[in-house]
Short mmCIF file of the N, C-alpha and C atoms (twelve columns), coordinates in Angstrom:
data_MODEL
# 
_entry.id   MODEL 
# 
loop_
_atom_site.group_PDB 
_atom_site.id 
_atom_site.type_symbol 
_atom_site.label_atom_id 
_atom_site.label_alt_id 
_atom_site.label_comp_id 
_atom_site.label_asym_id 
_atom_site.label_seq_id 
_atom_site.Cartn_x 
_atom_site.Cartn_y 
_atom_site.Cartn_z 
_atom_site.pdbx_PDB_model_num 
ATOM 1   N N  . UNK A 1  -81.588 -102.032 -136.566 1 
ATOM 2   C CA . UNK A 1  -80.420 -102.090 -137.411 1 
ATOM 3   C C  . UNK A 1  -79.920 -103.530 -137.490 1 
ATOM 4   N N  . UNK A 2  -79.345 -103.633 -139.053 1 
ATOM 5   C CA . UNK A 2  -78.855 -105.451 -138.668 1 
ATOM 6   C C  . UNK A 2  -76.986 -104.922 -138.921 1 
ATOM 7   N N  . UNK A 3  -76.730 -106.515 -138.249 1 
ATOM 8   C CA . UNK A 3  -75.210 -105.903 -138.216 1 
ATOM 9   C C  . UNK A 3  -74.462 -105.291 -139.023 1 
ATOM 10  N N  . UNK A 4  -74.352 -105.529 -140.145 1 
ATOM 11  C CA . UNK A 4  -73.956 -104.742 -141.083 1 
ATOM 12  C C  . UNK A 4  -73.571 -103.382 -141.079 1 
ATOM 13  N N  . UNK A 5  -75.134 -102.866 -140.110 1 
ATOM 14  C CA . UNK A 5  -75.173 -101.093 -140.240 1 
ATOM 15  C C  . UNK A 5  -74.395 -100.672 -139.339 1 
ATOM 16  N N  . UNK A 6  -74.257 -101.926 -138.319 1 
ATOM 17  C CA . UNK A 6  -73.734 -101.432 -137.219 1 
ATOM 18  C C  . UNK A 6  -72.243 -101.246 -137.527 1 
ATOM 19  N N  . UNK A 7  -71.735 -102.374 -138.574 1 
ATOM 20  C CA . UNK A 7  -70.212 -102.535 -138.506 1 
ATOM 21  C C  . UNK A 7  -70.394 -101.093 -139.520 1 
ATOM 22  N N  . UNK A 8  -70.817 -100.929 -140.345 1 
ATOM 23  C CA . UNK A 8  -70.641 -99.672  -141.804 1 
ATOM 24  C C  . UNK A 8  -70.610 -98.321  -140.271 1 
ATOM 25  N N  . UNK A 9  -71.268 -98.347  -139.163 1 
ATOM 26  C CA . UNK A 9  -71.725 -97.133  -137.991 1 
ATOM 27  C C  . UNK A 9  -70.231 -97.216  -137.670 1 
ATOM 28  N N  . UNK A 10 -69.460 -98.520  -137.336 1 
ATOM 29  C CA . UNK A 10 -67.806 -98.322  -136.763 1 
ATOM 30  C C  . UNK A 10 -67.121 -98.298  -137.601 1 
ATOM 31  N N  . UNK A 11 -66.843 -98.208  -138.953 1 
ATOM 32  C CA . UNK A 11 -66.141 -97.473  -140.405 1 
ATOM 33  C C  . UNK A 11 -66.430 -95.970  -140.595 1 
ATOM 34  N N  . UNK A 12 -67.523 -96.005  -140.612 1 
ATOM 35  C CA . UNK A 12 -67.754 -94.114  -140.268 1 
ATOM 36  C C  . UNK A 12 -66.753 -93.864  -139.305 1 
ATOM 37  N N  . UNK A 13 -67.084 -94.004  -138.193 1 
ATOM 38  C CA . UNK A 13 -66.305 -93.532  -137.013 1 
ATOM 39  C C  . UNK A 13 -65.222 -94.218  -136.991 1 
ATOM 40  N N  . UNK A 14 -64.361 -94.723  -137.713 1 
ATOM 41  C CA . UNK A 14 -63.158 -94.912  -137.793 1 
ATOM 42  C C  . UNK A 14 -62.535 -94.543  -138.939 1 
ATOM 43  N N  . UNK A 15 -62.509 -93.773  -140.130 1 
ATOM 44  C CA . UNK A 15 -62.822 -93.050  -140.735 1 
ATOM 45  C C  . UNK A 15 -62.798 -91.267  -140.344 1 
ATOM 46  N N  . UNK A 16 -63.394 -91.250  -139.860 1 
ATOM 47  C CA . UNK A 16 -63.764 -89.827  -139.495 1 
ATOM 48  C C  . UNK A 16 -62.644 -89.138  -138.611 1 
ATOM 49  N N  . UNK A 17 -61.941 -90.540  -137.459 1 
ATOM 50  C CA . UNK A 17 -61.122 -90.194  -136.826 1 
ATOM 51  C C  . UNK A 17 -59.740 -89.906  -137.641 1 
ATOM 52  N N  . UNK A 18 -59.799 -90.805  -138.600 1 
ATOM 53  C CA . UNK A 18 -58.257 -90.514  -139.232 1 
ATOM 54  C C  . UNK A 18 -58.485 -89.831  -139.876 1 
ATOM 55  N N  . UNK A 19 -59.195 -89.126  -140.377 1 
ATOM 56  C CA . UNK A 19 -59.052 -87.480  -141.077 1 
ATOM 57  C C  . UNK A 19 -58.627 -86.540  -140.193 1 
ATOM 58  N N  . UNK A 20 -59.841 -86.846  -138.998 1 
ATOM 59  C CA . UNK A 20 -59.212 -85.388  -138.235 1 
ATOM 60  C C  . UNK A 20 -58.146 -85.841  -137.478 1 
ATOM 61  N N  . UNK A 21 -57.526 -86.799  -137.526 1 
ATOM 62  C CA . UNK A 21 -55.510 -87.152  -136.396 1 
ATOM 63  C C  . UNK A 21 -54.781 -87.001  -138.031 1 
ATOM 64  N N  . UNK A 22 -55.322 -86.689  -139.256 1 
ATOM 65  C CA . UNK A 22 -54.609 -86.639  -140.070 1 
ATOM 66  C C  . UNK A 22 -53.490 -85.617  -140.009 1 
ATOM 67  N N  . UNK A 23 -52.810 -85.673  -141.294 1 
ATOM 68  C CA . UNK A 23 -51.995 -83.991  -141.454 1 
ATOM 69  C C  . UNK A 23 -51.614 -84.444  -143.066 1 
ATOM 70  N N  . UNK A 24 -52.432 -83.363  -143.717 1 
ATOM 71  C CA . UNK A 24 -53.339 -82.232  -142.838 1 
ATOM 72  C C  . UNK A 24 -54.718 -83.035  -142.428 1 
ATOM 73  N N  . UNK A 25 -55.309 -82.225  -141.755 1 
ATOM 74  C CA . UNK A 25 -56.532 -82.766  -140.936 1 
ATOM 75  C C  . UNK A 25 -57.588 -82.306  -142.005 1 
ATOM 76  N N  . UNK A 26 -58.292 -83.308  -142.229 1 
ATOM 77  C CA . UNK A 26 -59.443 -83.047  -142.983 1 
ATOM 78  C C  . UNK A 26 -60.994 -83.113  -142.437 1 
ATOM 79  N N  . UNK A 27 -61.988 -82.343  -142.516 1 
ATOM 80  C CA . UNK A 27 -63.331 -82.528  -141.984 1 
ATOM 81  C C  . UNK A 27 -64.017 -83.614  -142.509 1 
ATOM 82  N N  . UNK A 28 -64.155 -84.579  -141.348 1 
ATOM 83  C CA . UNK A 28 -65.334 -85.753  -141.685 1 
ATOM 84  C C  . UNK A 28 -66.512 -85.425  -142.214 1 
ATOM 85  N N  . UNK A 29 -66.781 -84.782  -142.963 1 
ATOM 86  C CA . UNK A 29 -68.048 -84.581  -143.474 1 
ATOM 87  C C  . UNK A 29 -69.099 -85.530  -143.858 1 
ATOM 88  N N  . UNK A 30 -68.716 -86.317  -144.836 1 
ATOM 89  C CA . UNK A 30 -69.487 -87.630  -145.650 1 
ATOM 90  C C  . UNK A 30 -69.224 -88.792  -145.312 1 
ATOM 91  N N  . UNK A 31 -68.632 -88.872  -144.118 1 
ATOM 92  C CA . UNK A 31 -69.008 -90.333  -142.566 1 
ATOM 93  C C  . UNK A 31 -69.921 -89.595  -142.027 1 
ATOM 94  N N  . UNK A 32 -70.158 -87.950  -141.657 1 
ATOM 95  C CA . UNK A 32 -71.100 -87.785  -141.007 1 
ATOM 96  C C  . UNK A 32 -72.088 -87.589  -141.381 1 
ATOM 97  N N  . UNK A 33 -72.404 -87.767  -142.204 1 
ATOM 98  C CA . UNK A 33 -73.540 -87.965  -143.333 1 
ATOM 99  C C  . UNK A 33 -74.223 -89.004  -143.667 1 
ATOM 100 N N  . UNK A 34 -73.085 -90.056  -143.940 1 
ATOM 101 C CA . UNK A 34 -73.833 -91.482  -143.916 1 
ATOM 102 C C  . UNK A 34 -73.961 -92.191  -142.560 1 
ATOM 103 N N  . UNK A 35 -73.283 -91.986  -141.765 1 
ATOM 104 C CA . UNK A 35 -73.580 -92.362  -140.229 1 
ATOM 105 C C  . UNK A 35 -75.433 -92.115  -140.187 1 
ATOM 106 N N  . UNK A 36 -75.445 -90.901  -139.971 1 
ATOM 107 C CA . UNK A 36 -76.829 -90.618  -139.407 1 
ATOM 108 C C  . UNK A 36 -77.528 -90.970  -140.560 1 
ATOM 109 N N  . UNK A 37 -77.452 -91.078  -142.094 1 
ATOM 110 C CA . UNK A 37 -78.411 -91.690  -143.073 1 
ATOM 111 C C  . UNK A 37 -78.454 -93.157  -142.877 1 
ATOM 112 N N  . UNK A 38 -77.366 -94.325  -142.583 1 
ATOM 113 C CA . UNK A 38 -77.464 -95.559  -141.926 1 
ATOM 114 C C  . UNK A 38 -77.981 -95.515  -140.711 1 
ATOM 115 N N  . UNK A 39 -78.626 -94.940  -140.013 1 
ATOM 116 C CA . UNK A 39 -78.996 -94.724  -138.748 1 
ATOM 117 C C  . UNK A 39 -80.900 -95.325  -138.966 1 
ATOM 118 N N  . UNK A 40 -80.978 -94.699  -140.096 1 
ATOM 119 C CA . UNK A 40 -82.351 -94.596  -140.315 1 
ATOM 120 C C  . UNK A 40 -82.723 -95.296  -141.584 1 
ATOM 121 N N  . UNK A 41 -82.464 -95.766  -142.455 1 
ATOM 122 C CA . UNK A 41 -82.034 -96.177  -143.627 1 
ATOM 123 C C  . UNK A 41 -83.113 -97.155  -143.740 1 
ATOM 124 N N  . UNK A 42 -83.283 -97.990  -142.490 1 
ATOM 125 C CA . UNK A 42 -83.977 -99.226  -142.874 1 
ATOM 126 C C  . UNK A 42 -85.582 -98.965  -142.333 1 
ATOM 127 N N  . UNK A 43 -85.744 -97.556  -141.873 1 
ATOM 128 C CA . UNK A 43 -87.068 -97.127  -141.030 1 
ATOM 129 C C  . UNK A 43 -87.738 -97.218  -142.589 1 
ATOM 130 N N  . UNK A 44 -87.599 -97.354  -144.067 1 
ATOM 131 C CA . UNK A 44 -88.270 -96.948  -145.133 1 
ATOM 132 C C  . UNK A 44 -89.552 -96.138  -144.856 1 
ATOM 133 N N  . UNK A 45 -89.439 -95.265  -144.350 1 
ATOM 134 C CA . UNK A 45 -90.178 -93.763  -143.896 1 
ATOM 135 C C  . UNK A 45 -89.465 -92.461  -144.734 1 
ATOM 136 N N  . UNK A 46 -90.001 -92.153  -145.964 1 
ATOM 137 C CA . UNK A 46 -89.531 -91.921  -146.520 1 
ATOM 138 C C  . UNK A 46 -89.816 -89.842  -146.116 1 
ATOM 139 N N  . UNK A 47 -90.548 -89.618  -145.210 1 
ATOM 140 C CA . UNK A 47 -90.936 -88.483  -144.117 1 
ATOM 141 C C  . UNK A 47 -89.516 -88.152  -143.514 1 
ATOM 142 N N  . UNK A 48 -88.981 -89.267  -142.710 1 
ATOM 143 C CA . UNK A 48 -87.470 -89.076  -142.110 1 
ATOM 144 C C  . UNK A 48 -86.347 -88.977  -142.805 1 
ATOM 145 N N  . UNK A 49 -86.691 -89.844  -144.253 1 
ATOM 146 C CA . UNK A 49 -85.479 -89.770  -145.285 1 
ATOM 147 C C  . UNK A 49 -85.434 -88.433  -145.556 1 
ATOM 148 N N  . UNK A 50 -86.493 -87.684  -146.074 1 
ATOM 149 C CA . UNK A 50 -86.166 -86.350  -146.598 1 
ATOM 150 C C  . UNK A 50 -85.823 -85.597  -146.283 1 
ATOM 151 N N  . UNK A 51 -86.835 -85.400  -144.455 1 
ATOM 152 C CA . UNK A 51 -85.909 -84.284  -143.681 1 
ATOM 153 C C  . UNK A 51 -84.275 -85.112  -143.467 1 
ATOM 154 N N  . UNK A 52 -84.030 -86.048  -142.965 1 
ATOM 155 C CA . UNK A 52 -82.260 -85.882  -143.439 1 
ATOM 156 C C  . UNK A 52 -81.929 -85.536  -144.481 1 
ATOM 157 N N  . UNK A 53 -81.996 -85.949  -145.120 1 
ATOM 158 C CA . UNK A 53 -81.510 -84.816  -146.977 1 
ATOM 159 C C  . UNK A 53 -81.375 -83.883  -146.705 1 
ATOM 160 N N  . UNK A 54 -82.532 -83.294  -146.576 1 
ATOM 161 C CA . UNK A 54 -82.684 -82.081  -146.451 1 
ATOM 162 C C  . UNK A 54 -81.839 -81.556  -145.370 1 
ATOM 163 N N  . UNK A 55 -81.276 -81.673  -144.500 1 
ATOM 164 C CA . UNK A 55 -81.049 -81.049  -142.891 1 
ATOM 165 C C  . UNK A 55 -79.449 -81.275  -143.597 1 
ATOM 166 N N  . UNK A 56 -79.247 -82.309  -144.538 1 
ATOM 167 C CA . UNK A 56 -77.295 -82.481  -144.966 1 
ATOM 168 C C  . UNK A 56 -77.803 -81.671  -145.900 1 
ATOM 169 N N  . UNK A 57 -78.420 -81.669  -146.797 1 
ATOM 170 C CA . UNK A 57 -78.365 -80.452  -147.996 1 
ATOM 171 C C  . UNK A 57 -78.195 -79.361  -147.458 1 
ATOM 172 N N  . UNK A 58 -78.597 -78.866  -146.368 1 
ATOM 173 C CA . UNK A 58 -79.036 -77.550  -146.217 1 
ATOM 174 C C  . UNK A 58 -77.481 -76.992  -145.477 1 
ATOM 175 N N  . UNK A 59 -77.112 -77.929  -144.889 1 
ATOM 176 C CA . UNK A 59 -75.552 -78.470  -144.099 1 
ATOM 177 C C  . UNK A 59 -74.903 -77.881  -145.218 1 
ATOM 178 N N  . UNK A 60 -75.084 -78.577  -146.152 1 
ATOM 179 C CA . UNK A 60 -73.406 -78.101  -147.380 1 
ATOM 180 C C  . UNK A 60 -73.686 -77.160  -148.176 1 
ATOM 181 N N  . UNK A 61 -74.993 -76.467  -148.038 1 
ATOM 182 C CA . UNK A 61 -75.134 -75.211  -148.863 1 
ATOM 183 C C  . UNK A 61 -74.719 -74.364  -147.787 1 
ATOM 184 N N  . UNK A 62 -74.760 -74.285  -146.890 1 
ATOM 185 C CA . UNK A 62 -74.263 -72.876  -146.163 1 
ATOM 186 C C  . UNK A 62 -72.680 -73.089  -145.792 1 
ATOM 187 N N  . UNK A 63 -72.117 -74.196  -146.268 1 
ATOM 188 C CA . UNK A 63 -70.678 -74.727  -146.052 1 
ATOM 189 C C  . UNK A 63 -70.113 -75.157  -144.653 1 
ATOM 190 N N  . UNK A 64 -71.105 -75.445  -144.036 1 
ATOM 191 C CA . UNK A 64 -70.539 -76.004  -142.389 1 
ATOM 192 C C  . UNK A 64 -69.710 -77.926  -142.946 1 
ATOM 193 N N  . UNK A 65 -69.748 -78.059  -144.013 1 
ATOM 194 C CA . UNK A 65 -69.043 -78.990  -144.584 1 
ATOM 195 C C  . UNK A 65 -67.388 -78.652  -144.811 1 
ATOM 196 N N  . UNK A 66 -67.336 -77.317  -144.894 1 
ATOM 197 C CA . UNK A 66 -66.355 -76.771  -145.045 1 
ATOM 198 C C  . UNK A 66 -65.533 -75.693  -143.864 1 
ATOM 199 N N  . UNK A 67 -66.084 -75.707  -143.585 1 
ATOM 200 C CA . UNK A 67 -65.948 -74.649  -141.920 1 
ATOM 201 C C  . UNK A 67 -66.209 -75.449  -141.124 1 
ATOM 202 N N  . UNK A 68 -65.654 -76.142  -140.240 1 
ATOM 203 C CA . UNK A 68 -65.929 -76.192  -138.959 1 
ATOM 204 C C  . UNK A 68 -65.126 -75.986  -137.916 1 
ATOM 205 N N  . UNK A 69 -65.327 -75.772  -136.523 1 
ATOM 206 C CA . UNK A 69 -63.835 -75.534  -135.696 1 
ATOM 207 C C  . UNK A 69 -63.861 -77.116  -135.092 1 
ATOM 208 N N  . UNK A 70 -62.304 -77.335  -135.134 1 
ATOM 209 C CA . UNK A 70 -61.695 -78.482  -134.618 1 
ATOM 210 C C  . UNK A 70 -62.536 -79.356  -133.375 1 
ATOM 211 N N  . UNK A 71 -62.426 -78.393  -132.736 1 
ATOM 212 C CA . UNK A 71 -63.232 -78.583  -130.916 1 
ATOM 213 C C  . UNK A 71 -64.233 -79.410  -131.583 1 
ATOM 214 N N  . UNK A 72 -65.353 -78.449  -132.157 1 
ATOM 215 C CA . UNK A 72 -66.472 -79.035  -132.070 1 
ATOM 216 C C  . UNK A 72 -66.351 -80.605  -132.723 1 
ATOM 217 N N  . UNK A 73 -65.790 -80.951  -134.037 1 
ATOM 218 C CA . UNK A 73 -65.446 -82.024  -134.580 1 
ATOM 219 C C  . UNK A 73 -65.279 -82.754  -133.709 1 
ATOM 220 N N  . UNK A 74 -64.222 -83.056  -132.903 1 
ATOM 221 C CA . UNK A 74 -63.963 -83.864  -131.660 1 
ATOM 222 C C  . UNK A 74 -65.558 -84.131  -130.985 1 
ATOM 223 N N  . UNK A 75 -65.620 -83.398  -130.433 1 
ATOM 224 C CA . UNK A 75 -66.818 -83.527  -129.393 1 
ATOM 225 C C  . UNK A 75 -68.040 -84.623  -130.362 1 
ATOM 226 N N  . UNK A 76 -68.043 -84.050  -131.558 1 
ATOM 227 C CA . UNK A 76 -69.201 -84.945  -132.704 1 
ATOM 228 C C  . UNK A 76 -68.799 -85.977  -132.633 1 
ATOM 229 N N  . UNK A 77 -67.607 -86.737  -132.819 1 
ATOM 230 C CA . UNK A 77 -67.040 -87.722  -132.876 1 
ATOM 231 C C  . UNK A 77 -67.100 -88.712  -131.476 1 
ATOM 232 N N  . UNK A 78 -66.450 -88.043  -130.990 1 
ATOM 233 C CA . UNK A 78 -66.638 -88.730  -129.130 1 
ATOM 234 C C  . UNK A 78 -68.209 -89.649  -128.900 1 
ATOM 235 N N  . UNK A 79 -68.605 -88.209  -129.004 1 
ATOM 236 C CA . UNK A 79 -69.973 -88.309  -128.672 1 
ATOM 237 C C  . UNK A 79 -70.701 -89.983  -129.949 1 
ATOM 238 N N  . UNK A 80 -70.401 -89.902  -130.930 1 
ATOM 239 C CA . UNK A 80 -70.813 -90.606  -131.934 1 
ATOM 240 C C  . UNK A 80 -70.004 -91.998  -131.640 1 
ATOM 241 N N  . UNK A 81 -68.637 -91.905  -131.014 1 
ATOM 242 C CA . UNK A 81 -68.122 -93.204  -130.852 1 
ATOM 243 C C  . UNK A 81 -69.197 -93.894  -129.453 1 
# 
């Protein structure tokens, strides 16, 4: 990763946090999306690109974009800071 991704990796996650300390609290969804797509972004392996697509596509068709419980959010976040 060059710095860049790294600083765009601490905007996600700073970002993500003020949704969920928001009010109302909103689900980080699309920091957590581009987090892990900047993660890999520069592998131009376009094998890994798809299964991520695919693994967030498959994410917002069953609506865990839209459902999630609080707890777990936290813990994603923590863990990601």
């Amino acid at each position: 990763m060059l710095p860049e991704d790294i600083s765009d990796l601490h905007c996600y996650i700073e970002a993500a946090w003020a949704k969920l300390k928001g009010n109302p609290i909103r689900i980080p969804h699309q920091e957590h999306r581009q987090l892990h797509m900047t993660m890999y972004r520069r592998l131009e392996n376009p094998f890994v690109i798809g299964q991520l697509t695919s693994y967030w596509d498959a994410y917002e068709a069953v609506g865990l974009n839209v459902f999630t419980g609080y707890d777990y959010l936290e813990k994603v976040w923590q863990y990601h800071e």
